[in-house]
Amino acid sequence: MKLWDNAFDTTASALAEEFNRSISFDKRLYTYDIAGTLAHVKMLKKQHIIPEDEADEILFALNELLSDIQSGEVIIDESYEDIHSYVELYLTEKIGDSAKKMHTGRSRNDQVALDMRLFVIQETRRLKSGLDELITAMIAKASDATEDIMPAFTHLRKAQPTTFAHYICAYIEMFLRDLKRIAAIEEDCLEAMPLGSGACCGNTYDIDREYVAELLGFSDVTHNSIDGVSDRDYMLDMLYALSMMMMHISRYCEELILFTSEQYAFFTIGNAFCSGSSMMPQKKNPDMAELLRGKTGRVYGALIQMLTTMKAQPLSYNKDMQEDKEFFFDAIDTANKCLKIFTAMFESVTLNKETAYRAARDSYITAVDAADYLVKKGLPFRDAYKKAAGLVNYCIDNNKYFHELTAEELHQAGGFDKKLLKAITVEHSIKQRRQTGGPAPEAVKKSLAHYKAQLNKILSQN
Ligand code: ARG
């Protein structure tokens, strides 16, 4: 049974019918589809477009269907074309002719546009709470690690000393940006209730779109009916935001894989998030981190798929758009799952303090501090840089790290006074870097307070 038995012979081949069908994946929209229909029918009733008693009958049956599906009493029948057809035809079978009025002044084009917006709004809220959990865990771990020294890298070469807290803060920044992006998508979606766009050019009834928007919690309606049914930008925004979030997760995972390896051993991942090898008894593999890195590609794939699906479609609705769902759902589900496991795995990560500290100390990671010391004594930076380079060369030639130098050797290496020794310890180097955003413990504490405030501010909107 189809909704669109019309003036033509609509006997489709079984093959075409199967090909056309989307219910196997759009059935998950049933709560949004029913919520949208409830609002639409309430509006039709208020505007006297359909009789009050019939509207009430539809509303009652819709609510009943919703709770029956939720309780498992009713299983969505997948022989229908899509979720929209199913709801209308199920109700028609149940309450008869009144149900045939529920689609007055509506098209499946604006209906599906509404369903997807409601779905995206709901998902932004789920992601916001997932990111809140992650960022809160990161702030907590960083708060305990403002004095724990480790190297920071550029080009994957030891560059300057930092702390575990300062390092974690870099990721807090990324995930706060993700949170902002997702909150902005929620905000955008809430401003654009598309129902009433009809198939593409509205309808001839005296409908009240603002009322429908209000019932559904939107702050405004869409202002062009053609765009109303053909816009999928908000889904692309979401896929981009998810891709970005996955990219951040993946970068951290990449570092976990690297820095938990025997070669670095800065961090340890909790055993619960590692696997063994079927052959090599000594192995503890970072499988979760690798899987998270791997799943990032899957989410990027959805973004590219959607961009490609949209790129050559003429206005307004085309059936191509039915292809907006499967990859999108998969990307959302994947990202949510990844966020959850990533948060749990992050919480299990510990810093191997001694190893990380030695990795910072046993290097020439404070060479620029040596130059800065000389600059503060009046030398131009470039000259000081050259003298510091001389000190590094002396150490390499004599197989020493900075902290192993004696006052005599300092003198020999370029006439340095022994106060330099203190200036080039990793502890001193970090302490001096007090500017906002720097690694000094007091600077990191300020950043952490800033992040907490940011987090609360973003989460209190909407
Ligand atoms: N299943 C369709 C989709 O997801 C619903 C809209 C169908 N509209 C139409 N005119 N055939 O896009």
PDB file of C-alpha atoms in Angstrom, residues 172-381:
ATOM      1  CA  ILE A 172      40.663  20.747  26.109  1.00  0.00           C
ATOM      2  CA  GLU A 173      40.923  23.658  23.684  1.00  0.00           C
ATOM      3  CA  MET A 174      40.093  21.361  20.764  1.00  0.00           C
ATOM      4  CA  PHE A 175      37.132  19.713  22.440  1.00  0.00           C
ATOM      5  CA  LEU A 176      35.777  23.057  23.619  1.00  0.00           C
ATOM      6  CA  ARG A 177      35.843  24.215  19.996  1.00  0.00           C
ATOM      7  CA  ASP A 178      33.958  21.043  19.062  1.00  0.00           C
ATOM      8  CA  LEU A 179      31.418  21.766  21.740  1.00  0.00           C
ATOM      9  CA  LYS A 180      30.971  25.319  20.459  1.00  0.00           C
ATOM     10  CA  ARG A 181      30.474  24.087  16.914  1.00  0.00           C
ATOM     11  CA  ILE A 182      27.866  21.590  18.019  1.00  0.00           C
ATOM     12  CA  ALA A 183      26.049  24.138  20.176  1.00  0.00           C
ATOM     13  CA  ALA A 184      25.974  26.483  17.177  1.00  0.00           C
ATOM     14  CA  ILE A 185      24.374  23.764  15.040  1.00  0.00           C
ATOM     15  CA  GLU A 186      21.705  23.259  17.685  1.00  0.00           C
ATOM     16  CA  GLU A 187      21.061  26.986  17.724  1.00  0.00           C
ATOM     17  CA  ASP A 188      20.847  27.189  13.916  1.00  0.00           C
ATOM     18  CA  CYS A 189      18.480  24.254  13.690  1.00  0.00           C
ATOM     19  CA  LEU A 190      16.221  25.698  16.348  1.00  0.00           C
ATOM     20  CA  GLU A 191      15.782  28.805  14.224  1.00  0.00           C
ATOM     21  CA  ALA A 192      14.475  26.980  11.183  1.00  0.00           C
ATOM     22  CA  MET A 193      11.245  24.989  11.427  1.00  0.00           C
ATOM     23  CA  PRO A 194      10.594  23.847   7.839  1.00  0.00           C
ATOM     24  CA  LEU A 195       7.076  22.396   8.042  1.00  0.00           C
ATOM     25  CA  GLY A 196       4.647  24.379   5.906  1.00  0.00           C
ATOM     26  CA  SER A 197       7.082  24.496   2.994  1.00  0.00           C
ATOM     27  CA  GLY A 198       4.917  21.806   1.394  1.00  0.00           C
ATOM     28  CA  ALA A 199       6.428  19.980  -1.538  1.00  0.00           C
ATOM     29  CA  CYS A 200       8.379  23.149  -2.360  1.00  0.00           C
ATOM     30  CA  CYS A 201       6.002  26.113  -2.588  1.00  0.00           C
ATOM     31  CA  GLY A 202       3.884  26.044   0.530  1.00  0.00           C
ATOM     32  CA  ASN A 203       0.144  25.331   0.447  1.00  0.00           C
ATOM     33  CA  THR A 204      -3.202  27.010   0.030  1.00  0.00           C
ATOM     34  CA  TYR A 205      -4.441  26.614   3.617  1.00  0.00           C
ATOM     35  CA  ASP A 206      -4.490  29.194   6.331  1.00  0.00           C
ATOM     36  CA  ILE A 207      -1.798  27.388   8.313  1.00  0.00           C
ATOM     37  CA  ASP A 208       0.007  28.783  11.346  1.00  0.00           C
ATOM     38  CA  ARG A 209       3.648  27.822  10.984  1.00  0.00           C
ATOM     39  CA  GLU A 210       4.769  29.851  13.982  1.00  0.00           C
ATOM     40  CA  TYR A 211       2.403  27.863  16.167  1.00  0.00           C
ATOM     41  CA  VAL A 212       3.874  24.578  14.940  1.00  0.00           C
ATOM     42  CA  ALA A 213       7.354  25.973  15.593  1.00  0.00           C
ATOM     43  CA  GLU A 214       6.399  26.950  19.106  1.00  0.00           C
ATOM     44  CA  LEU A 215       4.879  23.555  19.838  1.00  0.00           C
ATOM     45  CA  LEU A 216       8.075  21.864  18.736  1.00  0.00           C
ATOM     46  CA  GLY A 217      10.417  24.207  20.603  1.00  0.00           C
ATOM     47  CA  PHE A 218      11.749  26.123  17.575  1.00  0.00           C
ATOM     48  CA  SER A 219      12.359  29.849  17.877  1.00  0.00           C
ATOM     49  CA  ASP A 220      11.559  30.612  14.226  1.00  0.00           C
ATOM     50  CA  VAL A 221      10.395  29.087  10.952  1.00  0.00           C
ATOM     51  CA  THR A 222      12.269  28.801   7.649  1.00  0.00           C
ATOM     52  CA  HIS A 223      11.632  31.800   5.403  1.00  0.00           C
ATOM     53  CA  ASN A 224      11.768  30.240   1.966  1.00  0.00           C
ATOM     54  CA  SER A 225       9.792  27.142   1.129  1.00  0.00           C
ATOM     55  CA  ILE A 226      12.063  26.009  -1.727  1.00  0.00           C
ATOM     56  CA  ASP A 227      15.120  26.099   0.498  1.00  0.00           C
ATOM     57  CA  GLY A 228      13.032  24.704   3.338  1.00  0.00           C
ATOM     58  CA  VAL A 229      12.727  21.338   1.616  1.00  0.00           C
ATOM     59  CA  SER A 230      16.093  21.259  -0.113  1.00  0.00           C
ATOM     60  CA  ASP A 231      18.416  22.447   2.649  1.00  0.00           C
ATOM     61  CA  ARG A 232      20.682  19.817   4.111  1.00  0.00           C
ATOM     62  CA  ASP A 233      23.420  22.248   5.160  1.00  0.00           C
ATOM     63  CA  TYR A 234      22.746  21.613   8.837  1.00  0.00           C
ATOM     64  CA  MET A 235      23.448  17.922   8.286  1.00  0.00           C
ATOM     65  CA  LEU A 236      26.696  18.798   6.568  1.00  0.00           C
ATOM     66  CA  ASP A 237      27.550  21.133   9.440  1.00  0.00           C
ATOM     67  CA  MET A 238      26.989  18.234  11.764  1.00  0.00           C
ATOM     68  CA  LEU A 239      29.135  15.867   9.692  1.00  0.00           C
ATOM     69  CA  TYR A 240      31.883  18.456   9.580  1.00  0.00           C
ATOM     70  CA  ALA A 241      31.657  18.982  13.340  1.00  0.00           C
ATOM     71  CA  LEU A 242      31.777  15.227  13.881  1.00  0.00           C
ATOM     72  CA  SER A 243      34.720  14.867  11.515  1.00  0.00           C
ATOM     73  CA  MET A 244      36.560  17.580  13.378  1.00  0.00           C
ATOM     74  CA  MET A 245      35.798  15.978  16.738  1.00  0.00           C
ATOM     75  CA  MET A 246      36.977  12.616  15.415  1.00  0.00           C
ATOM     76  CA  MET A 247      40.120  14.256  14.072  1.00  0.00           C
ATOM     77  CA  HIS A 248      40.846  15.559  17.562  1.00  0.00           C
ATOM     78  CA  ILE A 249      40.154  12.168  19.104  1.00  0.00           C
ATOM     79  CA  SER A 250      42.367  10.570  16.497  1.00  0.00           C
ATOM     80  CA  ARG A 251      45.271  12.936  17.109  1.00  0.00           C
ATOM     81  CA  TYR A 252      45.183  12.166  20.797  1.00  0.00           C
ATOM     82  CA  CYS A 253      44.975   8.440  20.044  1.00  0.00           C
ATOM     83  CA  GLU A 254      47.925   8.690  17.699  1.00  0.00           C
ATOM     84  CA  GLU A 255      49.933  10.256  20.527  1.00  0.00           C
ATOM     85  CA  LEU A 256      48.749   7.637  22.972  1.00  0.00           C
ATOM     86  CA  ILE A 257      49.836   4.884  20.621  1.00  0.00           C
ATOM     87  CA  LEU A 258      53.204   6.528  20.175  1.00  0.00           C
ATOM     88  CA  PHE A 259      53.818   7.687  23.721  1.00  0.00           C
ATOM     89  CA  THR A 260      52.719   4.440  25.366  1.00  0.00           C
ATOM     90  CA  SER A 261      55.145   2.453  23.203  1.00  0.00           C
ATOM     91  CA  GLU A 262      58.305   1.072  24.769  1.00  0.00           C
ATOM     92  CA  GLN A 263      60.317   3.681  22.878  1.00  0.00           C
ATOM     93  CA  TYR A 264      58.666   6.567  24.745  1.00  0.00           C
ATOM     94  CA  ALA A 265      56.728   5.057  27.659  1.00  0.00           C
ATOM     95  CA  PHE A 266      55.471   8.443  28.891  1.00  0.00           C
ATOM     96  CA  PHE A 267      51.938   7.174  29.426  1.00  0.00           C
ATOM     97  CA  THR A 268      50.177   3.946  30.309  1.00  0.00           C
ATOM     98  CA  ILE A 269      46.682   3.115  29.109  1.00  0.00           C
ATOM     99  CA  GLY A 270      44.513   1.152  31.562  1.00  0.00           C
ATOM    100  CA  ASN A 271      44.553  -2.582  30.843  1.00  0.00           C
ATOM    101  CA  ALA A 272      40.793  -2.512  30.295  1.00  0.00           C
ATOM    102  CA  PHE A 273      41.401  -0.544  27.095  1.00  0.00           C
ATOM    103  CA  CYS A 274      44.184  -2.687  25.667  1.00  0.00           C
ATOM    104  CA  SER A 275      44.283  -6.097  24.046  1.00  0.00           C
ATOM    105  CA  GLY A 276      46.835  -8.854  23.879  1.00  0.00           C
ATOM    106  CA  SER A 277      48.263 -10.656  20.900  1.00  0.00           C
ATOM    107  CA  SER A 278      47.141 -14.174  19.992  1.00  0.00           C
ATOM    108  CA  MET A 279      50.741 -15.133  19.308  1.00  0.00           C
ATOM    109  CA  MET A 280      53.089 -12.904  21.264  1.00  0.00           C
ATOM    110  CA  PRO A 281      52.541 -13.256  24.994  1.00  0.00           C
ATOM    111  CA  GLN A 282      54.414 -10.066  25.847  1.00  0.00           C
ATOM    112  CA  LYS A 283      52.148  -7.745  23.856  1.00  0.00           C
ATOM    113  CA  LYS A 284      49.805  -5.140  25.273  1.00  0.00           C
ATOM    114  CA  ASN A 285      48.319  -3.438  22.258  1.00  0.00           C
ATOM    115  CA  PRO A 286      46.522  -0.080  22.221  1.00  0.00           C
ATOM    116  CA  ASP A 287      43.621  -1.493  20.196  1.00  0.00           C
ATOM    117  CA  MET A 288      40.988   0.996  21.349  1.00  0.00           C
ATOM    118  CA  ALA A 289      43.161   3.943  20.429  1.00  0.00           C
ATOM    119  CA  GLU A 290      43.873   2.367  17.037  1.00  0.00           C
ATOM    120  CA  LEU A 291      40.203   1.637  16.429  1.00  0.00           C
ATOM    121  CA  LEU A 292      39.298   5.207  17.320  1.00  0.00           C
ATOM    122  CA  ARG A 293      41.908   6.432  14.862  1.00  0.00           C
ATOM    123  CA  GLY A 294      40.510   4.018  12.291  1.00  0.00           C
ATOM    124  CA  LYS A 295      36.879   5.013  12.796  1.00  0.00           C
ATOM    125  CA  THR A 296      37.753   8.615  12.055  1.00  0.00           C
ATOM    126  CA  GLY A 297      38.006   7.698   8.389  1.00  0.00           C
ATOM    127  CA  ARG A 298      34.516   6.289   8.512  1.00  0.00           C
ATOM    128  CA  VAL A 299      33.085   9.595   9.737  1.00  0.00           C
ATOM    129  CA  TYR A 300      35.045  11.581   7.134  1.00  0.00           C
ATOM    130  CA  GLY A 301      33.556   9.195   4.569  1.00  0.00           C
ATOM    131  CA  ALA A 302      30.047  10.266   5.539  1.00  0.00           C
ATOM    132  CA  LEU A 303      30.970  13.923   5.087  1.00  0.00           C
ATOM    133  CA  ILE A 304      32.320  13.322   1.592  1.00  0.00           C
ATOM    134  CA  GLN A 305      29.329  11.135   0.700  1.00  0.00           C
ATOM    135  CA  MET A 306      26.882  13.850   1.695  1.00  0.00           C
ATOM    136  CA  LEU A 307      28.774  16.645  -0.043  1.00  0.00           C
ATOM    137  CA  THR A 308      28.787  14.525  -3.178  1.00  0.00           C
ATOM    138  CA  THR A 309      25.107  13.643  -2.900  1.00  0.00           C
ATOM    139  CA  MET A 310      24.194  17.320  -2.659  1.00  0.00           C
ATOM    140  CA  LYS A 311      26.548  18.888  -5.148  1.00  0.00           C
ATOM    141  CA  ALA A 312      24.543  18.634  -8.356  1.00  0.00           C
ATOM    142  CA  GLN A 313      20.964  18.541  -7.216  1.00  0.00           C
ATOM    143  CA  PRO A 314      18.673  21.073  -8.781  1.00  0.00           C
ATOM    144  CA  LEU A 315      16.216  22.748  -6.426  1.00  0.00           C
ATOM    145  CA  SER A 316      14.224  21.694  -4.623  1.00  0.00           C
ATOM    146  CA  TYR A 317      13.616  18.178  -3.278  1.00  0.00           C
ATOM    147  CA  ASN A 318      14.989  15.216  -5.191  1.00  0.00           C
ATOM    148  CA  LYS A 319      14.939  11.615  -4.204  1.00  0.00           C
ATOM    149  CA  ASP A 320      18.729  11.670  -4.068  1.00  0.00           C
ATOM    150  CA  MET A 321      18.176  13.209  -0.653  1.00  0.00           C
ATOM    151  CA  GLN A 322      16.919   9.943   0.716  1.00  0.00           C
ATOM    152  CA  GLU A 323      20.603   9.019   0.597  1.00  0.00           C
ATOM    153  CA  ASP A 324      21.235  11.608   3.322  1.00  0.00           C
ATOM    154  CA  LYS A 325      20.371   9.169   6.076  1.00  0.00           C
ATOM    155  CA  GLU A 326      22.310   5.910   6.293  1.00  0.00           C
ATOM    156  CA  PHE A 327      25.819   7.374   6.350  1.00  0.00           C
ATOM    157  CA  PHE A 328      24.615  10.212   8.530  1.00  0.00           C
ATOM    158  CA  PHE A 329      23.144   7.864  11.118  1.00  0.00           C
ATOM    159  CA  ASP A 330      26.275   5.763  10.955  1.00  0.00           C
ATOM    160  CA  ALA A 331      28.490   8.809  11.474  1.00  0.00           C
ATOM    161  CA  ILE A 332      26.416   9.959  14.462  1.00  0.00           C
ATOM    162  CA  ASP A 333      26.379   6.509  16.038  1.00  0.00           C
ATOM    163  CA  THR A 334      30.074   6.004  15.410  1.00  0.00           C
ATOM    164  CA  ALA A 335      30.999   9.405  16.815  1.00  0.00           C
ATOM    165  CA  ASN A 336      28.869   8.916  19.926  1.00  0.00           C
ATOM    166  CA  LYS A 337      30.337   5.498  20.578  1.00  0.00           C
ATOM    167  CA  CYS A 338      33.845   6.822  19.995  1.00  0.00           C
ATOM    168  CA  LEU A 339      33.326   9.758  22.321  1.00  0.00           C
ATOM    169  CA  LYS A 340      32.161   7.473  25.071  1.00  0.00           C
ATOM    170  CA  ILE A 341      35.009   4.998  24.836  1.00  0.00           C
ATOM    171  CA  PHE A 342      37.541   7.758  24.317  1.00  0.00           C
ATOM    172  CA  THR A 343      36.412   9.442  27.542  1.00  0.00           C
ATOM    173  CA  ALA A 344      36.659   6.204  29.492  1.00  0.00           C
ATOM    174  CA  MET A 345      40.058   5.399  28.007  1.00  0.00           C
ATOM    175  CA  PHE A 346      41.309   8.922  28.692  1.00  0.00           C
ATOM    176  CA  GLU A 347      40.357   8.543  32.334  1.00  0.00           C
ATOM    177  CA  SER A 348      42.444   5.355  32.516  1.00  0.00           C
ATOM    178  CA  VAL A 349      45.597   7.005  31.158  1.00  0.00           C
ATOM    179  CA  THR A 350      48.393   7.626  33.641  1.00  0.00           C
ATOM    180  CA  LEU A 351      51.597   9.538  33.262  1.00  0.00           C
ATOM    181  CA  ASN A 352      54.839   7.687  33.971  1.00  0.00           C
ATOM    182  CA  LYS A 353      56.232  10.670  35.800  1.00  0.00           C
ATOM    183  CA  GLU A 354      59.852   9.641  36.063  1.00  0.00           C
ATOM    184  CA  THR A 355      60.183   8.562  32.421  1.00  0.00           C
ATOM    185  CA  ALA A 356      58.433  11.660  31.130  1.00  0.00           C
ATOM    186  CA  TYR A 357      60.531  13.882  33.369  1.00  0.00           C
ATOM    187  CA  ARG A 358      63.796  12.267  32.278  1.00  0.00           C
ATOM    188  CA  ALA A 359      62.768  12.511  28.640  1.00  0.00           C
ATOM    189  CA  ALA A 360      62.468  16.262  29.121  1.00  0.00           C
ATOM    190  CA  ARG A 361      65.569  16.652  31.227  1.00  0.00           C
ATOM    191  CA  ASP A 362      67.909  14.402  29.223  1.00  0.00           C
ATOM    192  CA  SER A 363      67.968  16.580  26.156  1.00  0.00           C
ATOM    193  CA  TYR A 364      68.799  20.113  25.064  1.00  0.00           C
ATOM    194  CA  ILE A 365      65.201  21.126  25.397  1.00  0.00           C
ATOM    195  CA  THR A 366      66.099  24.327  27.256  1.00  0.00           C
ATOM    196  CA  ALA A 367      68.629  25.594  24.697  1.00  0.00           C
ATOM    197  CA  VAL A 368      66.483  28.637  24.041  1.00  0.00           C
ATOM    198  CA  ASP A 369      66.421  29.321  27.790  1.00  0.00           C
ATOM    199  CA  ALA A 370      70.212  29.566  27.618  1.00  0.00           C
ATOM    200  CA  ALA A 371      69.871  32.122  24.838  1.00  0.00           C
ATOM    201  CA  ASP A 372      67.160  33.995  26.776  1.00  0.00           C
ATOM    202  CA  TYR A 373      69.472  34.115  29.801  1.00  0.00           C
ATOM    203  CA  LEU A 374      72.095  35.884  27.718  1.00  0.00           C
ATOM    204  CA  VAL A 375      69.542  38.215  26.115  1.00  0.00           C
ATOM    205  CA  LYS A 376      68.486  39.307  29.588  1.00  0.00           C
ATOM    206  CA  LYS A 377      72.145  40.142  30.214  1.00  0.00           C
ATOM    207  CA  GLY A 378      72.164  42.430  27.192  1.00  0.00           C
ATOM    208  CA  LEU A 379      73.145  40.261  24.216  1.00  0.00           C
ATOM    209  CA  PRO A 380      71.090  40.566  21.007  1.00  0.00           C
ATOM    210  CA  PHE A 381      68.983  37.433  20.554  1.00  0.00           C
TER     211      PHE A 381
END
